[in-house]
Structures are given as structure tokens and as C-alpha cells.
mmCIF file of C-alpha atoms in Angstrom:
data_model
loop_
_atom_site.group_PDB
_atom_site.id
_atom_site.type_symbol
_atom_site.label_atom_id
_atom_site.label_comp_id
_atom_site.label_asym_id
_atom_site.label_seq_id
_atom_site.Cartn_x
_atom_site.Cartn_y
_atom_site.Cartn_z
ATOM 1 C CA MET F 207 23.476 -19.750 -18.887
ATOM 2 C CA LYS F 208 20.912 -18.730 -16.305
ATOM 3 C CA PHE F 209 19.735 -15.230 -15.383
ATOM 4 C CA TYR F 210 17.951 -13.783 -12.369
ATOM 5 C CA PHE F 211 15.514 -10.962 -13.188
ATOM 6 C CA LYS F 212 14.078 -8.283 -10.909
ATOM 7 C CA THR F 213 11.693 -5.457 -11.749
ATOM 8 C CA PHE F 214 11.613 -2.140 -9.929
ATOM 9 C CA GLY F 215 8.969 0.583 -10.318
ATOM 10 C CA CYS F 216 5.777 1.004 -12.269
ATOM 11 C CA LYS F 217 3.360 -1.116 -14.306
ATOM 12 C CA LEU F 218 5.010 0.169 -17.487
ATOM 13 C CA ASN F 219 8.237 -1.416 -16.287
ATOM 14 C CA GLU F 220 6.353 -4.651 -15.644
ATOM 15 C CA ALA F 221 5.199 -4.636 -19.265
ATOM 16 C CA ASP F 222 8.782 -4.020 -20.430
ATOM 17 C CA SER F 223 9.989 -6.866 -18.219
ATOM 18 C CA GLN F 224 7.693 -9.284 -20.063
ATOM 19 C CA ILE F 225 9.302 -8.242 -23.343
ATOM 20 C CA ILE F 226 12.888 -8.395 -22.076
ATOM 21 C CA LYS F 227 12.457 -11.790 -20.438
ATOM 22 C CA SER F 228 10.893 -13.228 -23.593
ATOM 23 C CA ILE F 229 13.894 -11.991 -25.613
ATOM 24 C CA LEU F 230 16.391 -13.428 -23.119
ATOM 25 C CA ALA F 231 14.535 -16.751 -22.998
ATOM 26 C CA LYS F 232 15.683 -17.496 -26.555
ATOM 27 C CA ASP F 233 19.317 -17.834 -25.412
ATOM 28 C CA TYR F 234 19.145 -18.086 -21.624
ATOM 29 C CA LYS F 235 17.044 -19.648 -18.882
ATOM 30 C CA GLU F 236 15.402 -17.628 -16.120
ATOM 31 C CA GLU F 237 16.370 -18.661 -12.594
ATOM 32 C CA LEU F 238 14.118 -17.625 -9.705
ATOM 33 C CA ASN F 239 16.862 -18.181 -7.134
ATOM 34 C CA PRO F 240 19.618 -15.555 -7.638
ATOM 35 C CA ASP F 241 22.179 -17.846 -6.003
ATOM 36 C CA ASN F 242 21.854 -20.248 -8.939
ATOM 37 C CA ALA F 243 22.018 -17.571 -11.644
ATOM 38 C CA ASP F 244 25.079 -16.812 -13.789
ATOM 39 C CA PHE F 245 24.156 -13.145 -14.199
ATOM 40 C CA VAL F 246 21.517 -10.660 -13.053
ATOM 41 C CA VAL F 247 19.219 -8.258 -14.909
ATOM 42 C CA PHE F 248 17.525 -5.360 -13.117
ATOM 43 C CA ASN F 249 14.720 -3.497 -14.882
ATOM 44 C CA THR F 250 15.293 -0.257 -13.029
ATOM 45 C CA CYS F 251 13.317 2.776 -11.896
ATOM 46 C CA GLY F 252 14.703 6.290 -11.558
ATOM 47 C CA VAL F 253 11.737 8.132 -10.061
ATOM 48 C CA VAL F 254 13.146 8.593 -6.562
ATOM 49 C CA ASP F 255 16.584 8.623 -4.974
ATOM 50 C CA LYS F 256 15.644 5.909 -2.449
ATOM 51 C CA THR F 257 14.997 3.358 -5.195
ATOM 52 C CA GLU F 258 18.167 4.361 -7.029
ATOM 53 C CA LYS F 259 20.261 3.743 -3.916
ATOM 54 C CA LYS F 260 18.615 0.348 -3.393
ATOM 55 C CA ILE F 261 19.351 -0.695 -6.978
ATOM 56 C CA ILE F 262 22.992 0.409 -6.710
ATOM 57 C CA ARG F 263 23.385 -1.361 -3.372
ATOM 58 C CA GLU F 264 21.940 -4.640 -4.648
ATOM 59 C CA THR F 265 24.009 -4.374 -7.845
ATOM 60 C CA LYS F 266 27.238 -4.100 -5.871
ATOM 61 C CA GLN F 267 26.217 -7.006 -3.628
ATOM 62 C CA PHE F 268 25.793 -9.312 -6.613
ATOM 63 C CA GLN F 269 29.014 -8.058 -8.187
ATOM 64 C CA LYS F 270 30.881 -8.935 -4.989
ATOM 65 C CA GLN F 271 29.569 -12.479 -5.487
ATOM 66 C CA GLY F 272 31.204 -12.528 -8.912
ATOM 67 C CA LYS F 273 27.987 -11.996 -10.883
ATOM 68 C CA LYS F 274 27.629 -9.415 -13.618
ATOM 69 C CA VAL F 275 24.605 -7.138 -13.295
ATOM 70 C CA PHE F 276 22.899 -5.496 -16.269
ATOM 71 C CA TRP F 277 20.435 -2.620 -16.096
ATOM 72 C CA THR F 278 17.425 -1.839 -18.249
ATOM 73 C CA GLY F 279 14.721 0.778 -17.695
ATOM 74 C CA CYS F 280 14.936 4.461 -16.793
ATOM 75 C CA LEU F 281 17.756 4.640 -14.242
ATOM 76 C CA PRO F 282 20.708 4.296 -16.660
ATOM 77 C CA LEU F 283 19.616 7.546 -18.334
ATOM 78 C CA ILE F 284 19.017 9.411 -15.074
ATOM 79 C CA THR F 285 21.734 8.393 -12.617
ATOM 80 C CA ARG F 286 25.237 9.796 -12.351
ATOM 81 C CA ASN F 287 26.376 6.485 -10.892
ATOM 82 C CA ASN F 288 25.802 3.678 -13.373
ATOM 83 C CA VAL F 289 27.670 0.813 -11.692
ATOM 84 C CA SER F 290 26.190 -1.898 -13.912
ATOM 85 C CA ASN F 291 28.261 -4.111 -16.192
ATOM 86 C CA GLY F 292 26.139 -3.046 -19.126
ATOM 87 C CA SER F 293 22.829 -1.283 -19.674
ATOM 88 C CA ILE F 294 20.146 -0.242 -22.125
ATOM 89 C CA GLY F 295 17.508 2.486 -22.139
ATOM 90 C CA PRO F 296 13.731 1.917 -22.386
ATOM 91 C CA ASN F 297 13.833 2.251 -26.184
ATOM 92 C CA ASN F 298 16.546 -0.391 -26.550
ATOM 93 C CA VAL F 299 14.871 -3.566 -25.286
ATOM 94 C CA LEU F 300 15.796 -5.340 -28.522
ATOM 95 C CA ASP F 301 19.476 -4.703 -27.743
ATOM 96 C CA ILE F 302 19.507 -6.445 -24.354
ATOM 97 C CA LYS F 303 21.452 -9.520 -25.553
ATOM 98 C CA LYS F 304 23.987 -7.304 -27.291
ATOM 99 C CA ALA F 305 24.549 -5.339 -24.064
ATOM 100 C CA ILE F 306 24.996 -8.568 -22.091
ATOM 101 C CA LYS F 307 27.354 -10.260 -24.542
ATOM 102 C CA GLY F 308 29.467 -7.134 -25.020
ATOM 103 C CA ASN F 309 29.250 -5.675 -21.493
ATOM 104 C CA ILE F 310 28.274 -2.366 -23.104
ATOM 105 C CA HIS F 311 25.828 0.495 -22.591
ATOM 106 C CA ILE F 312 23.339 1.181 -25.400
ATOM 107 C CA PHE F 313 21.137 4.290 -25.458
ATOM 108 C CA THR F 314 19.254 5.591 -28.487
ATOM 109 C CA GLU F 315 16.064 7.610 -28.930
ATOM 110 C CA LYS F 316 14.592 5.373 -31.612
ATOM 111 C CA LYS F 317 10.874 4.625 -31.284
ATOM 112 C CA ILE F 318 9.609 1.059 -31.398
ATOM 113 C CA ASP F 319 6.164 -0.517 -31.235
ATOM 114 C CA LYS F 320 6.354 -2.599 -28.062
ATOM 115 C CA SER F 321 2.781 -3.815 -28.421
ATOM 116 C CA VAL F 322 3.970 -6.402 -30.964
ATOM 117 C CA LEU F 323 6.827 -7.569 -28.735
ATOM 118 C CA CYS F 324 4.853 -8.593 -25.662
ATOM 119 C CA ASN F 325 4.782 -12.289 -24.829
ATOM 120 C CA PHE F 326 2.286 -13.150 -22.100
ATOM 121 C CA LYS F 327 1.935 -16.531 -20.493
ATOM 122 C CA GLU F 328 -1.329 -18.154 -21.527
ATOM 123 C CA ASP F 329 -2.157 -19.088 -17.933
ATOM 124 C CA SER F 330 -1.715 -15.576 -16.551
ATOM 125 C CA VAL F 331 -4.794 -14.346 -14.670
ATOM 126 C CA SER F 332 -3.689 -10.715 -14.785
ATOM 127 C CA ALA F 333 -1.902 -9.117 -17.752
ATOM 128 C CA VAL F 334 -0.270 -5.700 -18.007
ATOM 129 C CA VAL F 335 -0.668 -4.111 -21.448
ATOM 130 C CA ALA F 336 1.275 -0.971 -22.351
ATOM 131 C CA ILE F 337 -0.416 1.277 -24.911
ATOM 132 C CA SER F 338 2.283 3.940 -25.255
ATOM 133 C CA GLU F 339 5.650 5.079 -24.024
ATOM 134 C CA GLY F 340 6.934 8.519 -23.143
ATOM 135 C CA CYS F 341 4.994 11.563 -22.078
ATOM 136 C CA SER F 342 3.425 14.754 -23.433
ATOM 137 C CA GLY F 343 3.878 16.541 -20.117
ATOM 138 C CA ASN F 344 6.655 18.830 -18.976
ATOM 139 C CA CYS F 345 6.710 18.383 -15.194
ATOM 140 C CA SER F 346 9.588 20.260 -13.596
ATOM 141 C CA TYR F 347 10.582 17.465 -11.208
ATOM 142 C CA CYS F 348 10.228 14.336 -13.353
ATOM 143 C CA GLY F 349 13.224 12.279 -14.404
ATOM 144 C CA SER F 350 11.187 9.617 -16.216
ATOM 145 C CA ARG F 351 10.358 11.948 -19.098
ATOM 146 C CA ILE F 352 14.102 12.399 -19.635
ATOM 147 C CA ALA F 353 14.600 8.646 -19.880
ATOM 148 C CA ARG F 354 11.560 7.829 -22.022
ATOM 149 C CA LYS F 355 11.496 11.094 -23.998
ATOM 150 C CA GLY F 356 8.491 12.094 -26.116
ATOM 151 C CA LEU F 357 5.177 10.297 -26.476
ATOM 152 C CA ASN F 358 5.037 7.198 -28.670
ATOM 153 C CA SER F 359 1.484 5.824 -28.919
ATOM 154 C CA PHE F 360 1.438 2.243 -30.139
ATOM 155 C CA PRO F 361 -0.892 1.449 -33.082
ATOM 156 C CA ARG F 362 -4.435 0.755 -31.915
ATOM 157 C CA GLU F 363 -4.826 -2.312 -34.129
ATOM 158 C CA ASN F 364 -1.706 -3.931 -32.653
ATOM 159 C CA ILE F 365 -2.906 -3.339 -29.091
ATOM 160 C CA ILE F 366 -6.242 -4.952 -29.946
ATOM 161 C CA LYS F 367 -4.501 -7.958 -31.553
ATOM 162 C CA ARG F 368 -2.352 -8.393 -28.442
ATOM 163 C CA ILE F 369 -5.344 -8.345 -26.099
ATOM 164 C CA GLU F 370 -7.254 -10.763 -28.339
ATOM 165 C CA LYS F 371 -4.428 -13.281 -27.798
ATOM 166 C CA ILE F 372 -4.484 -12.916 -24.024
ATOM 167 C CA ASN F 373 -6.515 -15.347 -21.935
ATOM 168 C CA ALA F 374 -6.189 -13.254 -18.788
ATOM 169 C CA LYS F 375 -9.226 -12.499 -16.625
ATOM 170 C CA GLU F 376 -7.872 -9.064 -15.754
ATOM 171 C CA ILE F 377 -6.212 -6.604 -18.140
ATOM 172 C CA LEU F 378 -4.345 -3.605 -16.768
ATOM 173 C CA LEU F 379 -3.767 -0.857 -19.319
ATOM 174 C CA THR F 380 -0.655 1.158 -18.581
ATOM 175 C CA SER F 381 1.592 3.957 -19.831
ATOM 176 C CA GLN F 382 3.131 7.101 -18.360
ATOM 177 C CA GLY F 383 -0.259 8.726 -18.879
ATOM 178 C CA LEU F 384 -3.167 6.947 -20.569
ATOM 179 C CA ALA F 385 -5.179 10.087 -21.311
ATOM 180 C CA SER F 386 -2.519 11.435 -23.677
ATOM 181 C CA TYR F 387 -2.706 8.347 -25.897
ATOM 182 C CA GLY F 388 -2.804 9.438 -29.544
ATOM 183 C CA ILE F 389 -1.712 13.045 -29.040
ATOM 184 C CA ASP F 390 1.468 12.352 -31.010
ATOM 185 C CA ARG F 391 -0.808 11.477 -33.921
ATOM 186 C CA GLY F 392 -2.864 14.633 -33.501
ATOM 187 C CA LYS F 393 -5.817 13.430 -31.400
ATOM 188 C CA GLN F 394 -6.558 11.931 -27.977
ATOM 189 C CA GLU F 395 -7.650 8.428 -28.929
ATOM 190 C CA LEU F 396 -8.084 6.709 -25.554
ATOM 191 C CA PRO F 397 -11.913 6.548 -25.662
ATOM 192 C CA GLU F 398 -11.807 4.933 -29.111
ATOM 193 C CA LEU F 399 -9.171 2.436 -27.983
ATOM 194 C CA ILE F 400 -11.121 1.429 -24.874
ATOM 195 C CA SER F 401 -14.320 1.143 -26.890
ATOM 196 C CA ASP F 402 -12.576 -1.292 -29.245
ATOM 197 C CA ILE F 403 -11.160 -3.296 -26.327
ATOM 198 C CA LEU F 404 -14.573 -3.625 -24.699
ATOM 199 C CA LYS F 405 -15.969 -5.038 -27.953
ATOM 200 C CA ILE F 406 -13.599 -8.008 -27.767
ATOM 201 C CA GLU F 407 -15.767 -11.076 -27.152
ATOM 202 C CA LYS F 408 -13.959 -12.416 -24.116
ATOM 203 C CA ASP F 409 -14.708 -12.497 -20.414
ATOM 204 C CA PHE F 410 -12.312 -10.100 -18.672
ATOM 205 C CA LYS F 411 -12.153 -7.044 -16.435
ATOM 206 C CA LEU F 412 -10.356 -3.903 -17.601
ATOM 207 C CA ARG F 413 -8.537 -1.469 -15.334
ATOM 208 C CA LEU F 414 -7.177 1.840 -16.552
ATOM 209 C CA GLY F 415 -3.817 3.093 -15.331
ATOM 210 C CA MET F 416 -2.694 6.590 -14.416
ATOM 211 C CA MET F 417 -4.188 9.577 -16.235
ATOM 212 C CA ASN F 418 -2.906 13.141 -15.932
ATOM 213 C CA PRO F 419 -5.769 15.567 -15.141
ATOM 214 C CA LYS F 420 -4.290 17.961 -17.725
ATOM 215 C CA PHE F 421 -5.268 15.590 -20.518
ATOM 216 C CA LEU F 422 -8.186 13.757 -18.931
ATOM 217 C CA VAL F 423 -10.348 16.902 -18.732
ATOM 218 C CA HIS F 424 -10.722 16.828 -22.527
ATOM 219 C CA ILE F 425 -12.049 13.257 -22.765
ATOM 220 C CA ILE F 426 -13.692 12.621 -19.388
ATOM 221 C CA ASP F 427 -17.291 12.656 -20.646
ATOM 222 C CA ASP F 428 -16.551 10.062 -23.334
ATOM 223 C CA LEU F 429 -14.700 7.892 -20.807
ATOM 224 C CA LEU F 430 -17.480 8.036 -18.244
ATOM 225 C CA GLU F 431 -19.875 6.486 -20.772
ATOM 226 C CA LEU F 432 -17.423 3.615 -21.240
ATOM 227 C CA TYR F 433 -17.105 3.098 -17.477
ATOM 228 C CA GLU F 434 -20.744 1.941 -17.516
ATOM 229 C CA ASP F 435 -19.654 -1.267 -19.273
ATOM 230 C CA LYS F 436 -19.657 -4.269 -16.911
ATOM 231 C CA LYS F 437 -16.123 -5.156 -18.011
ATOM 232 C CA MET F 438 -14.741 -1.924 -16.539
ATOM 233 C CA TYR F 439 -13.379 -1.722 -13.027
ATOM 234 C CA LYS F 440 -14.712 1.490 -11.494
ATOM 235 C CA PHE F 441 -11.147 2.592 -10.796
ATOM 236 C CA LEU F 442 -9.488 5.926 -11.573
ATOM 237 C CA HIS F 443 -5.825 6.744 -10.931
ATOM 238 C CA LEU F 444 -5.680 10.534 -11.006
ATOM 239 C CA PRO F 445 -2.376 11.965 -9.680
ATOM 240 C CA LEU F 446 -2.889 15.250 -7.835
ATOM 241 C CA GLN F 447 0.756 15.789 -6.706
ATOM 242 C CA SER F 448 -0.175 18.933 -4.747
ATOM 243 C CA GLY F 449 -3.328 20.561 -3.447
ATOM 244 C CA ASP F 450 -1.910 24.037 -4.000
ATOM 245 C CA ASN F 451 -2.532 25.888 -7.267
ATOM 246 C CA ASN F 452 0.658 27.931 -7.086
ATOM 247 C CA LEU F 453 2.790 24.842 -6.598
ATOM 248 C CA LEU F 454 0.994 22.990 -9.382
ATOM 249 C CA LYS F 455 1.909 25.895 -11.649
ATOM 250 C CA GLU F 456 5.545 25.781 -10.518
ATOM 251 C CA MET F 457 5.563 22.039 -11.245
ATOM 252 C CA ASN F 458 4.252 22.646 -14.801
ATOM 253 C CA ARG F 459 1.389 20.240 -14.168
ATOM 254 C CA GLY F 460 -1.009 22.059 -16.484
ATOM 255 C CA TYR F 461 -4.195 21.926 -14.379
ATOM 256 C CA ASN F 462 -5.598 23.455 -11.204
ATOM 257 C CA ILE F 463 -7.420 22.155 -8.142
ATOM 258 C CA ASN F 464 -10.851 22.820 -9.592
ATOM 259 C CA ASP F 465 -9.972 20.662 -12.613
ATOM 260 C CA PHE F 466 -9.031 17.808 -10.281
ATOM 261 C CA LEU F 467 -12.139 18.178 -8.116
ATOM 262 C CA ASP F 468 -14.426 18.330 -11.140
ATOM 263 C CA LEU F 469 -12.962 15.080 -12.476
ATOM 264 C CA VAL F 470 -13.327 13.384 -9.083
ATOM 265 C CA TYR F 471 -16.950 14.428 -8.615
ATOM 266 C CA LYS F 472 -17.898 13.367 -12.141
ATOM 267 C CA PHE F 473 -16.206 9.990 -11.735
ATOM 268 C CA ARG F 474 -17.838 9.220 -8.401
ATOM 269 C CA LYS F 475 -21.289 9.676 -9.898
ATOM 270 C CA ILE F 476 -20.938 6.621 -12.162
ATOM 271 C CA SER F 477 -21.401 4.037 -9.395
ATOM 272 C CA LYS F 478 -22.153 3.566 -5.708
ATOM 273 C CA ASP F 479 -18.709 2.021 -5.287
ATOM 274 C CA THR F 480 -15.860 3.759 -7.098
ATOM 275 C CA ILE F 481 -12.145 3.660 -6.346
ATOM 276 C CA LEU F 482 -10.075 6.822 -6.587
ATOM 277 C CA ALA F 483 -6.290 6.562 -6.448
ATOM 278 C CA THR F 484 -4.001 9.569 -6.354
ATOM 279 C CA ASP F 485 -0.340 10.512 -5.867
ATOM 280 C CA ILE F 486 1.101 13.276 -3.707
ATOM 281 C CA ILE F 487 4.647 14.680 -3.659
ATOM 282 C CA VAL F 488 5.623 16.161 -0.298
ATOM 283 C CA GLY F 489 8.647 18.317 0.406
ATOM 284 C CA HIS F 490 9.024 19.882 -3.031
ATOM 285 C CA PRO F 491 11.577 22.740 -2.746
ATOM 286 C CA LYS F 492 8.785 25.253 -3.353
ATOM 287 C CA GLU F 493 6.211 23.606 -1.086
ATOM 288 C CA SER F 494 5.472 26.097 1.679
ATOM 289 C CA GLU F 495 3.646 25.248 4.892
ATOM 290 C CA LYS F 496 0.565 26.891 3.411
ATOM 291 C CA ALA F 497 0.847 24.789 0.254
ATOM 292 C CA PHE F 498 1.075 21.601 2.314
ATOM 293 C CA LYS F 499 -2.004 22.596 4.331
ATOM 294 C CA ASN F 500 -3.867 23.074 1.047
ATOM 295 C CA THR F 501 -2.912 19.529 0.092
ATOM 296 C CA ILE F 502 -4.229 18.229 3.413
ATOM 297 C CA LYS F 503 -7.483 20.086 2.774
ATOM 298 C CA ILE F 504 -7.996 18.445 -0.627
ATOM 299 C CA ILE F 505 -7.165 14.971 0.694
ATOM 300 C CA LYS F 506 -9.667 15.410 3.533
ATOM 301 C CA GLU F 507 -12.288 16.636 1.069
ATOM 302 C CA THR F 508 -11.888 13.898 -1.545
ATOM 303 C CA LYS F 509 -10.704 11.005 0.676
ATOM 304 C CA PRO F 510 -8.978 8.946 -2.046
ATOM 305 C CA ASP F 511 -9.271 5.166 -1.647
ATOM 306 C CA VAL F 512 -5.618 4.735 -2.603
ATOM 307 C CA LEU F 513 -3.001 7.330 -1.687
ATOM 308 C CA HIS F 514 0.623 7.121 -2.834
ATOM 309 C CA VAL F 515 2.816 9.588 -0.932
ATOM 310 C CA PHE F 516 6.275 10.324 -2.314
ATOM 311 C CA ARG F 517 8.941 12.481 -0.738
ATOM 312 C CA TYR F 518 10.407 14.874 -3.285
ATOM 313 C CA SER F 519 13.618 13.529 -4.785
ATOM 314 C CA LYS F 520 16.027 15.603 -6.870
ATOM 315 C CA ARG F 521 16.546 14.110 -10.333
ATOM 316 C CA LYS F 522 19.435 14.954 -12.629
ATOM 317 C CA GLY F 523 18.531 17.020 -15.683
ATOM 318 C CA THR F 524 15.195 18.347 -14.400
ATOM 319 C CA GLU F 525 14.354 22.008 -13.872
ATOM 320 C CA ASP F 526 13.896 21.496 -10.144
ATOM 321 C CA ALA F 527 17.322 19.907 -9.727
ATOM 322 C CA LYS F 528 18.708 23.456 -9.451
ATOM 323 C CA LEU F 529 16.571 24.283 -6.412
ATOM 324 C CA LYS F 530 17.628 24.032 -2.787
ATOM 325 C CA GLU F 531 15.918 21.081 -1.153
ATOM 326 C CA LEU F 532 13.841 21.281 2.008
ATOM 327 C CA ASP F 533 15.202 19.748 5.195
ATOM 328 C CA VAL F 534 14.729 15.967 5.159
ATOM 329 C CA ARG F 535 12.920 16.211 8.508
ATOM 330 C CA ILE F 536 10.230 18.350 6.896
ATOM 331 C CA LYS F 537 9.785 15.792 4.139
ATOM 332 C CA LYS F 538 9.475 12.957 6.665
ATOM 333 C CA GLN F 539 7.020 14.876 8.855
ATOM 334 C CA ARG F 540 4.759 15.764 5.942
ATOM 335 C CA SER F 541 4.890 12.262 4.529
ATOM 336 C CA LYS F 542 4.076 10.700 7.893
ATOM 337 C CA TYR F 543 1.182 13.124 8.452
ATOM 338 C CA LEU F 544 -0.489 12.277 5.129
ATOM 339 C CA VAL F 545 0.043 8.527 5.463
ATOM 340 C CA THR F 546 -1.404 8.545 8.990
ATOM 341 C CA LEU F 547 -4.355 10.660 7.858
ATOM 342 C CA PHE F 548 -5.022 8.303 4.961
ATOM 343 C CA GLN F 549 -4.789 5.109 7.015
ATOM 344 C CA LYS F 550 -7.151 6.495 9.636
ATOM 345 C CA TYR F 551 -9.971 7.621 7.330
ATOM 346 C CA ASN F 552 -9.585 4.666 4.968
ATOM 347 C CA LEU F 553 -9.950 2.178 7.814
ATOM 348 C CA GLU F 554 -13.221 3.822 8.783
ATOM 349 C CA LYS F 555 -14.337 3.821 5.159
ATOM 350 C CA ASN F 556 -13.531 0.127 4.802
ATOM 351 C CA LYS F 557 -15.531 -0.699 7.937
ATOM 352 C CA SER F 558 -18.654 0.297 5.999
ATOM 353 C CA PHE F 559 -18.192 -2.873 3.929
ATOM 354 C CA LEU F 560 -18.389 -5.232 6.918
ATOM 355 C CA GLY F 561 -21.103 -7.825 6.453
ATOM 356 C CA LYS F 562 -21.614 -7.035 2.779
ATOM 357 C CA GLU F 563 -21.464 -9.749 0.132
ATOM 358 C CA PHE F 564 -19.609 -9.532 -3.166
ATOM 359 C CA GLU F 565 -18.738 -11.710 -6.107
ATOM 360 C CA VAL F 566 -14.994 -11.372 -6.526
ATOM 361 C CA LEU F 567 -12.446 -12.332 -9.170
ATOM 362 C CA VAL F 568 -9.526 -14.160 -7.570
ATOM 363 C CA ILE F 569 -6.202 -12.837 -8.879
ATOM 364 C CA LYS F 570 -3.776 -14.836 -6.724
ATOM 365 C CA ASP F 571 -4.317 -18.226 -5.095
ATOM 366 C CA ASN F 572 -5.504 -17.914 -1.493
ATOM 367 C CA ASN F 573 -4.799 -14.210 -1.543
ATOM 368 C CA LEU F 574 -5.812 -11.232 -3.664
ATOM 369 C CA ALA F 575 -9.226 -10.889 -5.262
ATOM 370 C CA ARG F 576 -11.159 -7.898 -6.592
ATOM 371 C CA THR F 577 -14.784 -6.838 -6.397
ATOM 372 C CA ASP F 578 -16.683 -5.796 -9.502
ATOM 373 C CA SER F 579 -15.493 -2.238 -8.960
ATOM 374 C CA GLY F 580 -11.899 -3.356 -8.418
ATOM 375 C CA ARG F 581 -11.688 -3.133 -4.628
ATOM 376 C CA ALA F 582 -9.028 -5.416 -3.100
ATOM 377 C CA VAL F 583 -10.264 -8.359 -1.011
ATOM 378 C CA ILE F 584 -8.083 -11.011 0.603
ATOM 379 C CA VAL F 585 -9.731 -14.415 0.237
ATOM 380 C CA LYS F 586 -8.260 -17.651 1.605
ATOM 381 C CA ASN F 587 -9.139 -21.048 0.137
ATOM 382 C CA SER F 588 -9.442 -19.551 -3.328
ATOM 383 C CA LYS F 589 -7.981 -20.306 -6.748
ATOM 384 C CA ALA F 590 -6.683 -17.704 -9.187
ATOM 385 C CA GLY F 591 -9.100 -17.038 -12.021
ATOM 386 C CA GLU F 592 -12.264 -18.213 -10.276
ATOM 387 C CA LEU F 593 -15.292 -16.126 -9.416
ATOM 388 C CA LYS F 594 -16.207 -16.535 -5.779
ATOM 389 C CA LYS F 595 -18.977 -15.151 -3.575
ATOM 390 C CA VAL F 596 -17.652 -13.827 -0.285
ATOM 391 C CA LYS F 597 -18.873 -11.975 2.780
ATOM 392 C CA ILE F 598 -16.670 -9.283 4.300
ATOM 393 C CA LYS F 599 -15.712 -10.456 7.791
ATOM 394 C CA ASP F 600 -12.889 -8.052 8.605
ATOM 395 C CA VAL F 601 -11.027 -5.058 7.148
ATOM 396 C CA LYS F 602 -7.641 -3.381 7.218
ATOM 397 C CA TRP F 603 -6.890 0.173 6.176
ATOM 398 C CA ASN F 604 -5.843 -0.951 2.699
ATOM 399 C CA TYR F 605 -7.991 -4.004 1.943
ATOM 400 C CA LEU F 606 -11.061 -6.047 2.851
ATOM 401 C CA ILE F 607 -11.053 -9.630 4.166
ATOM 402 C CA GLY F 608 -13.681 -12.011 2.856
ATOM 403 C CA GLU F 609 -14.812 -15.556 3.560
#
């Protein structure tokens, strides 16, 4: 039998998808065209309502075609409307064939070491490596922590063994929050893990995934020393969520604006070209007009190179699910304002790269490449995996164009 597979959501889900597909491949064959598949598997995301509705809509469309649809990932544990033919939670990847064969739903809180389950293709240029699952935070709005429960840091030695087997030119470390790695064992161990990874005698670039400021403040100095290594992309994903201290407190984020700014300023001192990514939630039930203006102020001050703007979405089982939501028009207006602001200043920032020359690592044929710092460059007439010298001829608000 053949299956069609689709991944929704974050890099952590992408890592899980590698595991699930490798398990399914023992009994089934993956089909890239859904029309030719016997059944469908969605690795789902439950972060926002918009994605949930899309997953449900596409599930019903396939079911109308006579195909069974099975869910993995976070959504089965968050939604009140599980319309799949069978599903598993994030901790139950090993049960995927059982769920499919029995058309059943399997959810347990057992912890497993996924670092020994990953099966990467040898010819992959870019590989996503998960180092933990779950979270040590207690954010009032987050549904993902309900689905993935407490922190489970995978053994350091197993992560190293996995990376040693990978021939990828780019390794993307991921989790729900890298900086909390090891806390469940009594100590933040991310600097030690990265140090061990950088000692691996292979030619690759390493990019770190999202890190909560609450936990990063305790290890930032050790990390900054590691960022000096030539293997490290000068990239930091530091989710702000709000530029208002009162709202951050209501969200249970565990840090304040000064913590965020201090981390940003320290990070930007390591190189002439650094890349700061951040996330903002607009339209939280307790986000006043003043709070939103404070967010605008911080964005204008720090000018992140990557800005993800999310409209607040009520999630079942969270503290904030009890609150009255803001009018959807307010959410749309605030989202549009921040996106427009970002696109405008980032276009001007990218124009400063016009005429400059870089050696880039090509990630996708005739398409995406990255500079030494990790900045995205579109390069035609290029082959994935090669190093290529390019000159920036044009720019867009979200990438550079090189020839």
C-alpha cells in the first residue's frame, strides 16, 4: 500500500516526520502524488486555530475521496474535533502502524529517545536534528506544551552519534526551546552539547533553533564563545512575543524586556553580520493598545531580520482559553501593521548588501543558499551542496538575490 505524507508546523515536527516516514517505509511506500496514495498521514500542528481548520478541511476532502487520513503530532491532543480515522500523540511515533492498521487513537505520556530513531537520507544537504521534546516553560497561551508535556532531553552521546552519521552540509538543531536542554537532568547542557558537535571532524554549518530568553540568559556568555566557531551560523531565534512587561508577566514568559534587549545587544556584538529572528503574538486578550505600542517600540529599536507575527489563537486547556478574545479586526489590524513595518525596514536593510560579494552554501538547486552568517540568498544556476561565490544584484524584503 502507498501513503501520502504531509507535515504541518515547526522544525520539531519535521524531525518527527523523518522518524514516522522511516517507520512506515518498512511496510508501505511513500507516494508524492496524493491521488495515487491508498491512505494519508498528516503530521499536525496545533499552535493556531487557522492551521487546525486547514488540517480538518484537508482531512475531510481526502475522506470524501474514500481515503483514510491518520494524524500524528500535537493537534490530536489539543483539538475538540479529531476527525481523523486514527491518530497518535508526539510520544507515540512507534505506534503509528498500530494506529493505521487498527483505525485507533493512541495517546500516552511515555518518554522515548527520538535521537536514536532518526533516519536521514545520506544525500540530504540540510538535516533537522531534534535534541529534546517538551518544554520547561508554563506559557499561559500555549497548547503545544499540553501535547508534548514536560521536557525530555535526549542523551548527548546519542545526538552526537546521529550527527556523526549525517553527511549533510547544514545541520539545524531544534526543539521547543534549545536553551532548556538538560534542565530535566538538573543542568542546562546546551553549551556542552554544541561544543561536542563543533568538535566533529566534518565540514558543515550549524544553526541553532528557538531559545526562550527565560533560559538563555543563564548560558548566553558560554554560547557567545561558541558562536565564534566558523561552523556556526550567526543566527539567533529569540521569541519576544510581546514588547510589554505587564503582558509578558500575564503570559508567564519568565523574562522582561531588558532581558531580551540585553541578549540582543550581546549577540549582535559577535559579528558584523548577525541574524536575529523573533516571534510576536498580537491580539492577546490582555494586550491593550498601550501594550501593542510598546511592542512596536521594541521592534523599531531592535529591527529583527526575521519577524514571525502570529494572531492570538485560543487553545483548549490553556489558562488563557478562559479569557474573552479581542475583536478579530483588532488582531488583523495589529498583525498587518507589524508585517508592513517589518517589510519596509527589512527591505532597506537588505539594500545595504547590494554589490557585496559572498561565498554561499547552496541548500536547494537553483534556489536557496546561505551566507556564512546564515542569510538567505537566492542563486540560480546552482547545485545543492556546493559552495559558490556570488555578488548581490538585487534584494527583496526577505532575501537577497545573487549571481
